[in-house]
Short mmCIF file of C-alpha atoms in Angstrom, two decimals:
data_model
loop_
_atom_site.label_atom_id
_atom_site.label_comp_id
_atom_site.label_asym_id
_atom_site.label_seq_id
_atom_site.Cartn_x
_atom_site.Cartn_y
_atom_site.Cartn_z
CA UNK X 1 -5.24 -59.90 -19.75
CA UNK X 2 -3.32 -57.91 -22.29
CA UNK X 3 -0.41 -55.79 -21.10
CA UNK X 4 1.50 -53.20 -23.10
CA UNK X 5 5.02 -52.10 -22.26
CA UNK X 6 6.71 -48.94 -23.42
CA UNK X 7 10.19 -49.21 -22.02
CA UNK X 8 11.37 -45.74 -23.04
CA UNK X 9 9.67 -43.45 -20.55
CA UNK X 10 11.56 -40.32 -21.51
CA UNK X 11 13.47 -39.68 -24.72
CA UNK X 12 15.42 -36.54 -25.49
CA UNK X 13 16.72 -35.94 -29.00
CA UNK X 14 18.11 -33.15 -31.10
CA UNK X 15 16.39 -32.13 -34.30
CA UNK X 16 17.21 -34.34 -37.30
CA UNK X 17 18.02 -37.31 -35.08
CA UNK X 18 16.32 -40.62 -35.80
CA UNK X 19 13.65 -41.89 -33.46
CA UNK X 20 12.60 -45.34 -32.40
CA UNK X 21 10.12 -45.88 -29.56
CA UNK X 22 9.57 -49.39 -28.28
CA UNK X 23 6.21 -51.08 -27.70
CA UNK X 24 5.79 -54.69 -26.62
CA UNK X 25 2.60 -56.54 -25.80
CA UNK X 26 1.87 -59.78 -24.03
CA UNK X 27 -1.03 -61.45 -25.89
CA UNK X 28 0.06 -64.17 -28.30
CA UNK X 29 -3.00 -64.26 -30.54
CA UNK X 30 -4.39 -61.88 -33.12
CA UNK X 31 -3.74 -58.27 -32.18
CA UNK X 32 -4.60 -54.85 -33.50
CA UNK X 33 -2.03 -52.18 -32.81
CA UNK X 34 -2.17 -48.41 -32.54
CA UNK X 35 0.12 -45.48 -31.89
CA UNK X 36 -1.39 -42.26 -30.61
CA UNK X 37 0.35 -38.91 -30.09
CA UNK X 38 -0.63 -36.22 -27.61
CA UNK X 39 0.97 -32.82 -28.21
CA UNK X 40 1.26 -30.54 -25.16
CA UNK X 41 -2.18 -29.44 -24.07
CA UNK X 42 -3.91 -31.31 -26.85
CA UNK X 43 -5.92 -34.49 -27.31
CA UNK X 44 -4.81 -37.91 -28.44
CA UNK X 45 -4.45 -38.19 -32.19
CA UNK X 46 -4.14 -41.43 -34.09
CA UNK X 47 -0.71 -41.65 -35.74
CA UNK X 48 -1.12 -45.06 -37.34
CA UNK X 49 -2.66 -48.48 -36.86
CA UNK X 50 -2.05 -52.06 -37.89
CA UNK X 51 -4.76 -54.67 -38.36
CA UNK X 52 -3.30 -57.05 -40.95
CA UNK X 53 -1.23 -57.18 -44.12
CA UNK X 54 2.10 -55.43 -44.63
CA UNK X 55 3.77 -55.32 -41.21
CA UNK X 56 5.39 -51.99 -42.05
CA UNK X 57 2.75 -49.34 -41.53
CA UNK X 58 3.08 -45.72 -42.58
CA UNK X 59 1.22 -43.06 -40.65
CA UNK X 60 0.84 -39.31 -40.58
CA UNK X 61 3.63 -36.76 -40.09
CA UNK X 62 6.32 -39.10 -41.45
CA UNK X 63 5.96 -41.77 -38.77
CA UNK X 64 6.03 -45.49 -39.44
CA UNK X 65 5.83 -48.61 -37.31
CA UNK X 66 6.82 -52.21 -37.83
CA UNK X 67 4.88 -55.16 -36.47
CA UNK X 68 7.19 -58.04 -35.59
CA UNK X 69 4.98 -60.90 -34.46
CA UNK X 70 7.83 -63.08 -33.20
CA UNK X 71 9.01 -60.31 -30.90
CA UNK X 72 5.51 -59.17 -29.84
CA UNK X 73 6.61 -55.69 -30.83
CA UNK X 74 5.25 -52.67 -32.68
CA UNK X 75 7.99 -50.06 -32.57
CA UNK X 76 7.43 -46.52 -33.82
CA UNK X 77 10.08 -44.87 -36.00
CA UNK X 78 10.81 -41.57 -37.68
CA UNK X 79 14.01 -41.00 -39.64
CA UNK X 80 14.42 -37.33 -38.72
CA UNK X 81 12.55 -35.68 -35.86
CA UNK X 82 11.53 -32.06 -35.62
CA UNK X 83 11.01 -29.80 -32.62
CA UNK X 84 7.27 -30.04 -33.30
CA UNK X 85 7.37 -33.78 -32.58
CA UNK X 86 7.74 -33.01 -28.88
CA UNK X 87 4.81 -34.89 -27.35
CA UNK X 88 3.63 -37.93 -25.42
CA UNK X 89 3.41 -41.10 -27.48
CA UNK X 90 1.10 -43.93 -26.49
CA UNK X 91 1.05 -47.44 -27.87
CA UNK X 92 -2.27 -49.29 -27.61
CA UNK X 93 -3.27 -52.87 -28.35
CA UNK X 94 -6.64 -54.57 -28.70
CA UNK X 95 -6.84 -58.33 -28.86
CA UNK X 96 -8.85 -61.45 -28.21
CA UNK X 97 -11.92 -59.98 -29.88
CA UNK X 98 -12.07 -57.08 -27.43
CA UNK X 99 -12.66 -53.67 -28.97
CA UNK X 100 -11.29 -51.86 -25.92
CA UNK X 101 -7.56 -51.12 -26.37
CA UNK X 102 -5.03 -51.42 -23.59
CA UNK X 103 -2.72 -48.42 -23.47
CA UNK X 104 0.95 -48.41 -22.61
CA UNK X 105 2.16 -45.93 -20.00
CA UNK X 106 3.45 -43.60 -22.69
CA UNK X 107 6.79 -42.16 -23.76
CA UNK X 108 7.59 -38.51 -23.34
CA UNK X 109 9.63 -37.24 -26.29
CA UNK X 110 11.45 -33.92 -26.12
CA UNK X 111 13.14 -32.65 -29.26
CA UNK X 112 15.63 -29.84 -28.83
CA UNK X 113 15.91 -27.36 -31.70
CA UNK O 1 -13.99 -36.11 -40.76
CA UNK O 2 -12.87 -37.72 -37.52
CA UNK O 3 -13.93 -35.00 -35.14
CA UNK O 4 -15.17 -35.48 -31.64
CA UNK O 5 -16.08 -32.28 -29.82
CA UNK O 6 -16.22 -31.69 -26.09
CA UNK O 7 -17.51 -28.85 -23.96
CA UNK O 8 -16.47 -27.09 -21.89
CA UNK O 9 -12.72 -26.98 -22.49
CA UNK O 10 -12.04 -26.05 -18.88
CA UNK O 11 -14.17 -26.46 -15.77
CA UNK O 12 -13.52 -25.42 -12.20
CA UNK O 13 -15.97 -26.65 -9.62
CA UNK O 14 -16.34 -26.94 -5.89
CA UNK O 15 -16.92 -30.22 -4.12
CA UNK O 16 -20.63 -29.48 -3.64
CA UNK O 17 -21.33 -28.42 -7.20
CA UNK O 18 -23.18 -30.31 -9.89
CA UNK O 19 -21.88 -29.94 -13.43
CA UNK O 20 -21.97 -31.83 -16.71
CA UNK O 21 -19.46 -32.56 -19.44
CA UNK O 22 -20.70 -32.93 -22.98
CA UNK O 23 -19.37 -34.86 -25.95
CA UNK O 24 -20.63 -34.96 -29.52
CA UNK O 25 -19.69 -36.81 -32.68
CA UNK O 26 -21.29 -36.80 -36.10
CA UNK O 27 -19.38 -39.65 -37.68
CA UNK O 28 -22.16 -42.17 -37.21
CA UNK O 29 -20.11 -44.03 -34.64
CA UNK O 30 -22.06 -46.43 -32.46
CA UNK O 31 -19.70 -46.62 -29.50
CA UNK O 32 -18.71 -43.76 -27.22
CA UNK O 33 -16.31 -43.71 -24.31
CA UNK O 34 -15.31 -41.64 -21.29
CA UNK O 35 -11.70 -41.70 -20.16
CA UNK O 36 -9.90 -39.96 -17.32
CA UNK O 37 -6.31 -38.89 -17.88
CA UNK O 38 -3.82 -37.58 -15.35
CA UNK O 39 -0.77 -35.65 -16.54
CA UNK O 40 1.83 -37.73 -18.36
CA UNK O 41 -0.24 -40.89 -17.82
CA UNK O 42 -2.25 -43.05 -20.23
CA UNK O 43 -6.00 -42.57 -20.38
CA UNK O 44 -8.01 -44.72 -17.96
CA UNK O 45 -11.29 -46.12 -19.22
CA UNK O 46 -14.36 -45.09 -17.21
CA UNK O 47 -17.46 -45.93 -19.24
CA UNK O 48 -18.42 -47.36 -22.61
CA UNK O 49 -21.70 -46.96 -24.43
CA UNK O 50 -22.40 -49.24 -27.34
CA UNK O 51 -25.52 -48.58 -29.40
CA UNK O 52 -26.68 -46.11 -26.73
CA UNK O 53 -26.55 -48.68 -23.95
CA UNK O 54 -24.03 -48.68 -21.13
CA UNK O 55 -21.87 -51.70 -21.78
CA UNK O 56 -18.87 -51.11 -19.53
CA UNK O 57 -18.53 -49.34 -16.19
CA UNK O 58 -14.99 -49.69 -14.88
CA UNK O 59 -16.05 -49.54 -11.22
CA UNK O 60 -16.31 -45.77 -11.36
CA UNK O 61 -17.60 -44.01 -8.21
CA UNK O 62 -21.24 -43.00 -8.35
CA UNK O 63 -20.33 -39.32 -8.19
CA UNK O 64 -19.72 -39.77 -11.95
CA UNK O 65 -22.91 -40.51 -13.87
CA UNK O 66 -22.86 -41.07 -17.63
CA UNK O 67 -25.76 -40.50 -19.98
CA UNK O 68 -26.21 -41.20 -23.67
CA UNK O 69 -29.26 -39.26 -24.91
CA UNK O 70 -28.76 -40.42 -28.49
CA UNK O 71 -26.13 -42.00 -30.71
CA UNK O 72 -24.31 -38.69 -31.25
CA UNK O 73 -24.23 -37.35 -27.71
CA UNK O 74 -22.58 -38.43 -24.50
CA UNK O 75 -22.76 -36.64 -21.18
CA UNK O 76 -20.92 -37.10 -17.93
CA UNK O 77 -22.75 -35.71 -14.91
CA UNK O 78 -20.57 -34.74 -11.96
CA UNK O 79 -21.67 -34.35 -8.37
CA UNK O 80 -19.81 -34.09 -5.07
CA UNK O 81 -16.42 -34.60 -6.65
CA UNK O 82 -13.16 -34.75 -4.75
CA UNK O 83 -9.96 -32.80 -5.48
CA UNK O 84 -8.32 -36.04 -6.64
CA UNK O 85 -10.89 -36.17 -9.45
CA UNK O 86 -9.13 -33.23 -11.08
CA UNK O 87 -7.91 -34.48 -14.45
CA UNK O 88 -8.41 -34.28 -18.20
CA UNK O 89 -11.63 -36.04 -19.16
CA UNK O 90 -11.53 -37.42 -22.66
CA UNK O 91 -14.39 -38.58 -24.80
CA UNK O 92 -13.79 -40.98 -27.66
CA UNK O 93 -15.91 -42.69 -30.26
CA UNK O 94 -15.51 -45.69 -32.53
CA UNK O 95 -17.47 -47.01 -35.42
CA UNK O 96 -18.78 -50.32 -34.21
CA UNK O 97 -18.03 -50.91 -30.56
CA UNK O 98 -18.81 -54.43 -29.47
CA UNK O 99 -20.06 -55.55 -32.87
CA UNK O 100 -16.83 -54.48 -34.56
CA UNK O 101 -14.53 -56.50 -32.40
CA UNK O 102 -10.89 -55.70 -31.99
CA UNK O 103 -10.59 -53.85 -35.32
CA UNK O 104 -12.49 -50.85 -34.05
CA UNK O 105 -10.48 -47.59 -33.90
CA UNK O 106 -11.04 -44.94 -31.26
CA UNK O 107 -11.01 -41.24 -32.09
CA UNK O 108 -10.57 -38.83 -29.23
CA UNK O 109 -11.98 -35.42 -28.48
CA UNK O 110 -9.89 -32.52 -27.11
CA UNK O 111 -10.94 -33.18 -23.54
CA UNK O 112 -12.29 -31.14 -20.66
CA UNK O 113 -9.72 -30.09 -18.11
CA UNK O 114 -11.48 -30.37 -14.76
CA UNK O 115 -10.27 -28.79 -11.54
CA UNK O 116 -12.06 -29.62 -8.30
CA UNK O 117 -11.43 -27.18 -5.46
#
């Protein structure tokens, strides 16, 4: 069964700092990768996704993620965070032909103004 | 438009009540999902409907009863819930479900925040 690890459970940054959130998965075959964001009191929104092609994926709100197959990773990055980026970030992976994604436990990001 | 709507936004119910949560999407998606989410935790899959048929039930207690009246609507009927069932209930939809394979993308609604007294 697929497992998804988000090692950074809590991240605290100041505005304008750079962000990188880790996501690693266990399945060694073809994977489809997603990052979702959940702002306080709101629903999950899709930030970006990777199915194939260029391993550097650009999403909404200035976020990007890089798929590194050899490291089983799909880390999320943003060069300069804002206070409004304070949220929970979830990595999700679907694989092996299954359309049901497995979610990581999430990373809580707090950005201080 | 990638909108999934859910009603009500908030629901408070007693353990003997019967209530229903509703979810609607007009994106032509053929798969719809119910998730349960506790604070600061990832969503937990409860049920999946694909082409209006229940395809996955993640061993959810029978006090939760899903219904898919048509391809745009998904209900979750609640009866005799327990306080530990208090959570955010999320509905999601995706274009193809089982026929789309792993490339399907889920879009989530705003959720219903349920409190069981």
